[in-house]
Amino acid sequence: MNLNRLCSLDLPPEITTNFSCGQQITIDSGPLKGISGKVVRTEGKQYLIIESGIKGILLKVNLEQNAVIGGKTPLKNLVN
């Protein structure tokens, strides 16, 4: 299911927020709404790592292109 949603993406509005590596977050809006994962940082950018639903395959989603919430508290510094 997660893989199908990723394949159907049109680029969402750009949103920027800072997260801590290892932080568990949930996407709050857009085509990936409701998907949770763990924050990682590579090449100076932050990504969300989520399970694809296929054993052994993880997906990397750019956090700057999705609105997210951390835990149960929405993050307020989102930019449209």
XYZ file of C-alpha atoms in Angstrom:
80
model
C 0.000 0.000 0.000
C 2.747 2.517 0.870
C 4.582 1.753 -2.377
C 1.449 2.443 -4.458
C 0.982 5.807 -2.755
C 4.606 6.773 -3.404
C 4.334 5.838 -7.077
C 1.277 8.072 -7.561
C 2.911 11.258 -6.208
C 2.689 14.592 -7.913
C 5.143 16.860 -6.122
C 3.339 18.352 -3.119
C 3.884 21.958 -1.976
C 7.347 22.537 -0.564
C 7.374 22.455 3.224
C 10.449 22.885 5.388
C 10.946 21.902 9.003
C 13.874 20.712 11.102
C 13.695 17.334 12.792
C 16.051 15.332 14.972
C 17.675 12.253 13.493
C 15.943 9.192 14.867
C 12.727 11.106 15.599
C 9.551 9.104 14.865
C 7.148 11.248 12.787
C 3.881 10.942 10.847
C 3.050 12.741 7.590
C 0.122 15.087 8.294
C -1.071 16.099 4.819
C -0.627 15.375 1.150
C -0.665 12.048 -0.673
C 1.357 10.277 2.045
C -0.884 11.438 4.929
C -0.864 8.992 7.834
C 2.412 7.246 6.971
C 4.902 7.063 9.850
C 8.626 6.484 9.905
C 11.981 7.505 11.347
C 13.968 10.618 10.381
C 17.442 10.151 8.882
C 19.858 12.713 7.453
C 21.999 12.140 4.376
C 23.882 14.654 2.264
C 22.599 17.507 4.463
C 18.926 16.716 3.753
C 16.371 15.089 6.025
C 14.388 12.061 4.924
C 11.703 9.824 6.376
C 12.441 6.102 6.190
C 9.280 3.975 5.944
C 8.586 0.296 5.372
C 7.301 -0.438 1.868
C 5.135 -3.393 2.809
C 7.592 -5.639 0.957
C 9.903 -7.526 3.308
C 13.373 -5.993 3.397
C 12.546 -2.920 1.296
C 12.558 0.528 2.894
C 11.556 3.776 1.199
C 13.202 7.186 1.612
C 10.884 10.235 1.428
C 12.157 13.839 1.344
C 10.747 15.593 4.436
C 10.918 19.017 2.799
C 8.097 17.981 0.451
C 5.604 16.659 3.030
C 3.806 18.110 6.061
C 4.488 16.050 9.150
C 3.628 15.745 12.804
C 5.990 14.525 15.493
C 4.369 12.107 17.908
C 0.912 13.501 18.702
C 1.790 17.211 18.495
C 1.638 18.922 15.059
C 4.774 20.871 14.173
C 3.816 24.518 13.651
C 6.699 25.850 11.548
C 5.478 24.604 8.165
C 5.976 26.893 5.154
C 3.691 26.750 2.085
